């Protein structure tokens, strides 16, 4: 059992880091730990958590901006936004079922993982709507980057650098996001029975249409039935109705149906939360590649291993489950991506496998070196989540 | 002249000829500019009040040449100022006497367009508009649209994280670039990002966008291209007061409408523009908004109807809803000509602070006071939806002391932006212009942290070193 430090203020967090420097004792950084199992296994004897840094610090609906301390539950932020008919743009996923955790997700954790849902293809990733952050660096100093306004190019953008750094660069204490109006109406056109290649073509066609598709996912055929290729439209009711009609016309040759309301919402929650692959057991990969190559990558792997998969982001995000044995398919996944381009993260696997294979995508030597230097600039003593993203860094 | 440049490195100046000779071994003779006459074209950028003659100018044609140039400059300890089209309004591309200007304007090809994956791979010296032009036959466009898009390069856009009138909906450069090829200070070539989404490790691409030529030389980029909406039309709304226009902006956004553009012009800006562009803008209003929405015809009509209804609640006195492409062009004509028209009647400096939009009425009032106190006039033209202000402070450069007054007013305005919760620059960048004001927005620890990250890329401060960070108190590690 590691010691859990839960500072109640940014100043306390600075003091904890200062102590860690003095004691040369590394810290695993986390929010409430719902994603603590992502990455190479933690190596630190102490954990620094933002769980007690909680609360919304600013919400201006007319300015489309919300700020909250890092440990604020995501659910609290989403409920607050919903009360004013707004939402986070990037549709943050809920990986708790996938990862077998139950605590609240925090906004800091979502930020540190740069986790985005299906709307990422239209509205950008978490980092795209992140407009400011405060964090404690590895010198124990409180640092501010960005701010609360949408357009800001003052100085180097350290806030976005922290997004996706999985606790290896700084201890995030507060984040500020741009938000958007919640869509009044959502519909989804579901195309039935397309194979991977046909689905990729259909998704490209939909995303290249002027109808503003905000979700494009493909669920291959399986025991539950034939494949489904899902195309989502969101916005004002008058506009969505029109665009739904146009999209149907675009795909008039395909067998299709339109779903909306709770059925459509549940469908996109499943895609967002990786529900099709969430039941415990297999190792799960998250692969980001060129959209039209996603199914090819998945099928290449599935020819050589008993893999199941589905795709989101117009085919560019492939979720793939492989037996949690050996390297959990690592060499097959890496091989497939060498040709297609992109990267893969082993999001779920037993401890021993995560300790043995590269969980994050291996990088070219110059990039790795650059990453290490950037890490050194923020965390000179190598205190934060050592080894979580890459061995020794 | 109130902005200082660092003292040139005498040892570099003394080796001028040797350095030029080494560069001559890398590029074609016409791609190396050493004569004083020709170097003069690179003395300044859009911030023309400041000029510095560079040691030499190189215009490479490939990433390999850029890499070779960087290896030489690194070995010789020579500073390098990257340059696109030189339209920076912050002095970001202004050189130094002991620096080589590395211009990417010759690298301007489209390398690949992939409509299915909605990306274009381009060389960094291509102009912003040329990207859209290359994909428009399929109904696509590259979204960030700075007013300078005919001239400015994607390299400059990446360095400044440039925005434009339509970024309320489509975001700025950082939201529209997927990958870059970048040459590091020692000549190493790295690929950041690619044709897929999100970073594979640390998001260095997000750091590079907006880094103002301090982290490396961008030579190629993969950008997102988007399918244009079926149509777009603006409405012009005139108000009897700045407050009414500001409140209207807040309600448009508060009610969930998201125009692709929401532009504000005040009375002075309207008058100046009208005198030149004759766009038929109302001269009897204090403030004017242009709200543009997108979609199919019915969709546009409905959105504009809602926007006009909100405007009516705020006492709008002029309403012109475009019903055709010609009417849309007429509405945009004045706004697009605003900077040019201002330049014809006066010298001006263009500020670029951003404020929380709720502070709009207060800030406009204070700007007016600040400018008056210096005995000057100001025209306000800006992106209202996101609070990115562009006060144009008018002055006569031939009047002794007038430019200093304008700069002083500008400084007060930017301080005000920070005070009310905003920032020094929303899209033009810090450059030299706002360099010495950085301490208003950031404390010492913040700036040190940024400089340490900078030093991870450029430990010797060779890349565009006179910019962004105050000259005093710099650190390298
Ligand atoms: C009339 C006018 C209107 C404008 N309107 C807008 C607007 O609406 N929105 C907006 O955001 N800006 C606007 N600008 C500002 C300017 O056009 C932008 O900052 C633009 O991105 C600069 O591009 P450039 O190619 O001219 O770059 P330059 O001015 O040549 O350089 C700008 C910066 O980029 C760096 N740089 C250049 N090339 C590279 C490279 N290859 N690698 C690394 N760094 C590099 C330079 O060192 C410098 O710091 C306007 C300017 C003018 C004159």
PDB file of C-alpha atoms in Angstrom, chain A residues 61-64 86 114 116 120-122 125 127-129 135 137 139 141-146 148-158 160-161 163-165 168-169 178 180-181 184 203-204 207-212 236 238-239 242-243 246 286 288-293 313-314 341-343 360-364 366-367 370-371 373-375 377-378 389-390, chain B residues 115-118 140 160-161 164 167-169 172 174-175 184 188-192 195-207 210-212 214-215 224 227-230 250 253-254 256-258 296 299 302-303 306 354-358 383 386 388 421-430 438 441-442 445-446 449-450 452-457 459 468:
ATOM      1  CA  UNK A  61     -22.531  30.643 -19.489  1.00  0.00           C
ATOM      2  CA  UNK A  62     -22.661  33.727 -21.722  1.00  0.00           C
ATOM      3  CA  UNK A  63     -18.900  33.494 -22.189  1.00  0.00           C
ATOM      4  CA  UNK A  64     -18.948  29.727 -22.755  1.00  0.00           C
ATOM      5  CA  UNK A  86     -24.406  23.610 -22.078  1.00  0.00           C
ATOM      6  CA  UNK A 114      -6.632  14.185 -22.901  1.00  0.00           C
ATOM      7  CA  UNK A 116     -12.276  12.715 -25.749  1.00  0.00           C
ATOM      8  CA  UNK A 120     -13.715  14.723 -31.066  1.00  0.00           C
ATOM      9  CA  UNK A 121     -13.834  14.530 -34.868  1.00  0.00           C
ATOM     10  CA  UNK A 122     -16.027  17.617 -35.072  1.00  0.00           C
ATOM     11  CA  UNK A 125     -10.059  16.856 -28.241  1.00  0.00           C
ATOM     12  CA  UNK A 127      -6.870  19.729 -25.208  1.00  0.00           C
ATOM     13  CA  UNK A 128      -8.536  21.747 -27.943  1.00  0.00           C
ATOM     14  CA  UNK A 129     -11.079  23.266 -25.593  1.00  0.00           C
ATOM     15  CA  UNK A 135      -0.332  23.185 -11.923  1.00  0.00           C
ATOM     16  CA  UNK A 137       5.775  21.764 -11.274  1.00  0.00           C
ATOM     17  CA  UNK A 139      10.220  22.395  -8.295  1.00  0.00           C
ATOM     18  CA  UNK A 141       6.130  26.010  -7.754  1.00  0.00           C
ATOM     19  CA  UNK A 142       2.533  26.891  -8.658  1.00  0.00           C
ATOM     20  CA  UNK A 143       2.425  27.751 -12.369  1.00  0.00           C
ATOM     21  CA  UNK A 144      -0.275  29.330 -14.483  1.00  0.00           C
ATOM     22  CA  UNK A 145      -0.644  28.883 -18.223  1.00  0.00           C
ATOM     23  CA  UNK A 146      -3.365  30.179 -20.507  1.00  0.00           C
ATOM     24  CA  UNK A 148     -10.117  32.055 -19.080  1.00  0.00           C
ATOM     25  CA  UNK A 149     -10.499  33.574 -22.538  1.00  0.00           C
ATOM     26  CA  UNK A 150     -10.895  31.527 -25.696  1.00  0.00           C
ATOM     27  CA  UNK A 151      -8.287  33.307 -27.730  1.00  0.00           C
ATOM     28  CA  UNK A 152      -4.931  33.568 -26.082  1.00  0.00           C
ATOM     29  CA  UNK A 153      -1.514  33.189 -27.656  1.00  0.00           C
ATOM     30  CA  UNK A 154       0.471  34.833 -24.874  1.00  0.00           C
ATOM     31  CA  UNK A 155       3.611  32.805 -24.243  1.00  0.00           C
ATOM     32  CA  UNK A 156       4.187  29.077 -24.574  1.00  0.00           C
ATOM     33  CA  UNK A 157       1.082  26.935 -24.226  1.00  0.00           C
ATOM     34  CA  UNK A 158       1.982  24.747 -21.265  1.00  0.00           C
ATOM     35  CA  UNK A 160      -2.123  21.976 -23.672  1.00  0.00           C
ATOM     36  CA  UNK A 161       1.215  20.282 -23.117  1.00  0.00           C
ATOM     37  CA  UNK A 163      -3.126  17.505 -21.473  1.00  0.00           C
ATOM     38  CA  UNK A 164      -2.236  13.925 -22.273  1.00  0.00           C
ATOM     39  CA  UNK A 165       0.891  13.907 -20.110  1.00  0.00           C
ATOM     40  CA  UNK A 168       4.313  12.964 -15.779  1.00  0.00           C
ATOM     41  CA  UNK A 169       4.902  16.726 -16.156  1.00  0.00           C
ATOM     42  CA  UNK A 178     -14.417  26.387 -23.338  1.00  0.00           C
ATOM     43  CA  UNK A 180     -20.696  24.803 -26.008  1.00  0.00           C
ATOM     44  CA  UNK A 181     -24.478  24.844 -26.102  1.00  0.00           C
ATOM     45  CA  UNK A 184     -31.257  20.530 -28.837  1.00  0.00           C
ATOM     46  CA  UNK A 203     -18.007   7.374 -42.946  1.00  0.00           C
ATOM     47  CA  UNK A 204     -15.620   9.341 -45.174  1.00  0.00           C
ATOM     48  CA  UNK A 207     -17.811  13.409 -42.927  1.00  0.00           C
ATOM     49  CA  UNK A 208     -17.058  15.016 -46.276  1.00  0.00           C
ATOM     50  CA  UNK A 209     -20.666  16.130 -46.642  1.00  0.00           C
ATOM     51  CA  UNK A 210     -21.802  19.593 -45.573  1.00  0.00           C
ATOM     52  CA  UNK A 211     -24.186  18.128 -42.974  1.00  0.00           C
ATOM     53  CA  UNK A 212     -21.888  18.425 -39.956  1.00  0.00           C
ATOM     54  CA  UNK A 236     -31.204  22.789 -33.362  1.00  0.00           C
ATOM     55  CA  UNK A 238     -35.117  22.466 -37.303  1.00  0.00           C
ATOM     56  CA  UNK A 239     -31.622  22.008 -38.623  1.00  0.00           C
ATOM     57  CA  UNK A 242     -33.323  18.792 -42.471  1.00  0.00           C
ATOM     58  CA  UNK A 243     -29.812  17.337 -42.327  1.00  0.00           C
ATOM     59  CA  UNK A 246     -30.207  14.919 -46.610  1.00  0.00           C
ATOM     60  CA  UNK A 286      -6.704   2.201 -28.257  1.00  0.00           C
ATOM     61  CA  UNK A 288      -5.303   6.197 -33.473  1.00  0.00           C
ATOM     62  CA  UNK A 289      -4.586   6.026 -37.182  1.00  0.00           C
ATOM     63  CA  UNK A 290      -5.559   7.517 -40.520  1.00  0.00           C
ATOM     64  CA  UNK A 291      -9.365   7.106 -40.613  1.00  0.00           C
ATOM     65  CA  UNK A 292      -9.638   5.187 -43.898  1.00  0.00           C
ATOM     66  CA  UNK A 293      -6.927   2.780 -42.707  1.00  0.00           C
ATOM     67  CA  UNK A 313     -13.765   8.942 -35.150  1.00  0.00           C
ATOM     68  CA  UNK A 314     -14.725   8.064 -38.696  1.00  0.00           C
ATOM     69  CA  UNK A 341       0.851   5.417 -39.434  1.00  0.00           C
ATOM     70  CA  UNK A 342      -0.479   6.446 -36.060  1.00  0.00           C
ATOM     71  CA  UNK A 343      -0.074   5.139 -32.544  1.00  0.00           C
ATOM     72  CA  UNK A 360       2.428   4.025 -24.949  1.00  0.00           C
ATOM     73  CA  UNK A 361       3.670   4.005 -28.499  1.00  0.00           C
ATOM     74  CA  UNK A 362       7.444   3.754 -28.867  1.00  0.00           C
ATOM     75  CA  UNK A 363       8.902   6.943 -30.317  1.00  0.00           C
ATOM     76  CA  UNK A 364      11.733   7.788 -32.684  1.00  0.00           C
ATOM     77  CA  UNK A 366      14.971  12.305 -31.502  1.00  0.00           C
ATOM     78  CA  UNK A 367      11.380  12.596 -30.303  1.00  0.00           C
ATOM     79  CA  UNK A 370      13.023  15.873 -26.917  1.00  0.00           C
ATOM     80  CA  UNK A 371      10.282  14.485 -24.684  1.00  0.00           C
ATOM     81  CA  UNK A 373      14.213  17.236 -22.145  1.00  0.00           C
ATOM     82  CA  UNK A 374      10.724  18.726 -21.893  1.00  0.00           C
ATOM     83  CA  UNK A 375      10.034  16.449 -18.927  1.00  0.00           C
ATOM     84  CA  UNK A 377      12.244  21.269 -17.869  1.00  0.00           C
ATOM     85  CA  UNK A 378       9.062  20.709 -15.854  1.00  0.00           C
ATOM     86  CA  UNK A 389       4.555   6.700 -20.077  1.00  0.00           C
ATOM     87  CA  UNK A 390       8.000   5.446 -21.013  1.00  0.00           C
TER      88      UNK A 390
ATOM     89  CA  UNK B 115     -10.291  14.339 -49.223  1.00  0.00           C
ATOM     90  CA  UNK B 116     -11.390  11.028 -47.707  1.00  0.00           C
ATOM     91  CA  UNK B 117      -9.363  11.735 -44.596  1.00  0.00           C
ATOM     92  CA  UNK B 118      -9.906  15.468 -44.833  1.00  0.00           C
ATOM     93  CA  UNK B 140     -13.476  22.080 -48.961  1.00  0.00           C
ATOM     94  CA  UNK B 160       1.536  32.600 -34.059  1.00  0.00           C
ATOM     95  CA  UNK B 161      -1.414  30.210 -33.614  1.00  0.00           C
ATOM     96  CA  UNK B 164      -9.523  34.747 -38.009  1.00  0.00           C
ATOM     97  CA  UNK B 167     -12.688  30.851 -35.498  1.00  0.00           C
ATOM     98  CA  UNK B 168     -15.675  31.168 -33.174  1.00  0.00           C
ATOM     99  CA  UNK B 169     -16.961  28.004 -34.805  1.00  0.00           C
ATOM    100  CA  UNK B 172      -7.714  28.662 -34.414  1.00  0.00           C
ATOM    101  CA  UNK B 174      -3.832  24.793 -33.070  1.00  0.00           C
ATOM    102  CA  UNK B 175      -7.230  23.146 -33.559  1.00  0.00           C
ATOM    103  CA  UNK B 184      15.488  21.516 -34.465  1.00  0.00           C
ATOM    104  CA  UNK B 188      17.743  17.286 -36.393  1.00  0.00           C
ATOM    105  CA  UNK B 189      14.486  16.687 -38.238  1.00  0.00           C
ATOM    106  CA  UNK B 190      11.470  15.548 -36.192  1.00  0.00           C
ATOM    107  CA  UNK B 191       7.915  14.599 -37.098  1.00  0.00           C
ATOM    108  CA  UNK B 192       5.276  15.750 -34.646  1.00  0.00           C
ATOM    109  CA  UNK B 195      -2.420  12.271 -40.363  1.00  0.00           C
ATOM    110  CA  UNK B 196      -4.131  10.774 -37.309  1.00  0.00           C
ATOM    111  CA  UNK B 197      -5.647  12.472 -34.268  1.00  0.00           C
ATOM    112  CA  UNK B 198      -3.949  13.158 -30.938  1.00  0.00           C
ATOM    113  CA  UNK B 199      -0.336  12.874 -29.882  1.00  0.00           C
ATOM    114  CA  UNK B 200       1.432   9.557 -29.388  1.00  0.00           C
ATOM    115  CA  UNK B 201       3.298  10.766 -26.336  1.00  0.00           C
ATOM    116  CA  UNK B 202       3.641  14.269 -24.959  1.00  0.00           C
ATOM    117  CA  UNK B 203       1.696  16.729 -27.114  1.00  0.00           C
ATOM    118  CA  UNK B 204       4.707  18.638 -28.414  1.00  0.00           C
ATOM    119  CA  UNK B 205       2.695  19.764 -31.417  1.00  0.00           C
ATOM    120  CA  UNK B 206       0.397  21.787 -29.153  1.00  0.00           C
ATOM    121  CA  UNK B 207       3.486  23.402 -27.684  1.00  0.00           C
ATOM    122  CA  UNK B 210       2.103  29.460 -31.051  1.00  0.00           C
ATOM    123  CA  UNK B 211       5.787  29.196 -30.115  1.00  0.00           C
ATOM    124  CA  UNK B 212       6.813  32.076 -32.394  1.00  0.00           C
ATOM    125  CA  UNK B 214      11.570  29.738 -30.838  1.00  0.00           C
ATOM    126  CA  UNK B 215      11.428  25.943 -30.804  1.00  0.00           C
ATOM    127  CA  UNK B 224      -7.336  19.546 -41.499  1.00  0.00           C
ATOM    128  CA  UNK B 227     -16.231  20.536 -46.142  1.00  0.00           C
ATOM    129  CA  UNK B 228     -17.849  23.934 -46.362  1.00  0.00           C
ATOM    130  CA  UNK B 229     -21.423  24.365 -45.209  1.00  0.00           C
ATOM    131  CA  UNK B 230     -24.091  24.524 -47.893  1.00  0.00           C
ATOM    132  CA  UNK B 250     -23.788  37.932 -24.723  1.00  0.00           C
ATOM    133  CA  UNK B 253     -24.123  33.171 -27.248  1.00  0.00           C
ATOM    134  CA  UNK B 254     -26.094  32.624 -24.061  1.00  0.00           C
ATOM    135  CA  UNK B 256     -27.003  28.691 -27.722  1.00  0.00           C
ATOM    136  CA  UNK B 257     -26.658  30.237 -31.149  1.00  0.00           C
ATOM    137  CA  UNK B 258     -23.171  29.882 -32.486  1.00  0.00           C
ATOM    138  CA  UNK B 296     -28.859  25.246 -45.634  1.00  0.00           C
ATOM    139  CA  UNK B 299     -31.330  26.810 -41.408  1.00  0.00           C
ATOM    140  CA  UNK B 302     -34.054  30.492 -38.828  1.00  0.00           C
ATOM    141  CA  UNK B 303     -30.758  31.306 -37.116  1.00  0.00           C
ATOM    142  CA  UNK B 306     -33.418  34.316 -33.842  1.00  0.00           C
ATOM    143  CA  UNK B 354      -8.576  39.418 -25.341  1.00  0.00           C
ATOM    144  CA  UNK B 355     -11.100  40.051 -22.575  1.00  0.00           C
ATOM    145  CA  UNK B 356     -13.950  38.083 -21.033  1.00  0.00           C
ATOM    146  CA  UNK B 357     -16.879  39.209 -23.184  1.00  0.00           C
ATOM    147  CA  UNK B 358     -18.874  40.196 -20.112  1.00  0.00           C
ATOM    148  CA  UNK B 383     -14.017  39.448 -32.954  1.00  0.00           C
ATOM    149  CA  UNK B 386     -14.530  35.508 -28.282  1.00  0.00           C
ATOM    150  CA  UNK B 388     -10.500  39.347 -29.004  1.00  0.00           C
ATOM    151  CA  UNK B 421      -9.176  38.610 -16.650  1.00  0.00           C
ATOM    152  CA  UNK B 422      -7.995  38.540 -20.261  1.00  0.00           C
ATOM    153  CA  UNK B 423      -4.621  38.423 -21.942  1.00  0.00           C
ATOM    154  CA  UNK B 424      -2.075  40.474 -23.876  1.00  0.00           C
ATOM    155  CA  UNK B 425      -2.560  38.815 -27.222  1.00  0.00           C
ATOM    156  CA  UNK B 426      -5.357  36.761 -28.707  1.00  0.00           C
ATOM    157  CA  UNK B 427      -3.930  35.949 -32.114  1.00  0.00           C
ATOM    158  CA  UNK B 428      -1.047  38.184 -33.200  1.00  0.00           C
ATOM    159  CA  UNK B 429       1.538  36.860 -30.793  1.00  0.00           C
ATOM    160  CA  UNK B 430       3.947  38.507 -28.364  1.00  0.00           C
ATOM    161  CA  UNK B 438       4.786  39.680 -20.242  1.00  0.00           C
ATOM    162  CA  UNK B 441       0.347  38.531 -17.229  1.00  0.00           C
ATOM    163  CA  UNK B 442       2.843  36.078 -15.796  1.00  0.00           C
ATOM    164  CA  UNK B 445       7.853  31.373 -11.796  1.00  0.00           C
ATOM    165  CA  UNK B 446       5.455  31.201 -14.769  1.00  0.00           C
ATOM    166  CA  UNK B 449       8.846  27.648 -16.448  1.00  0.00           C
ATOM    167  CA  UNK B 450       8.132  28.732 -20.011  1.00  0.00           C
ATOM    168  CA  UNK B 452      12.922  26.255 -19.244  1.00  0.00           C
ATOM    169  CA  UNK B 453      10.622  24.518 -21.693  1.00  0.00           C
ATOM    170  CA  UNK B 454      11.934  26.789 -24.429  1.00  0.00           C
ATOM    171  CA  UNK B 455      15.471  25.826 -23.442  1.00  0.00           C
ATOM    172  CA  UNK B 456      14.616  22.138 -23.793  1.00  0.00           C
ATOM    173  CA  UNK B 457      14.457  22.864 -27.525  1.00  0.00           C
ATOM    174  CA  UNK B 459      19.422  25.713 -24.876  1.00  0.00           C
ATOM    175  CA  UNK B 468       8.487  36.883 -26.337  1.00  0.00           C
TER     176      UNK B 468
END
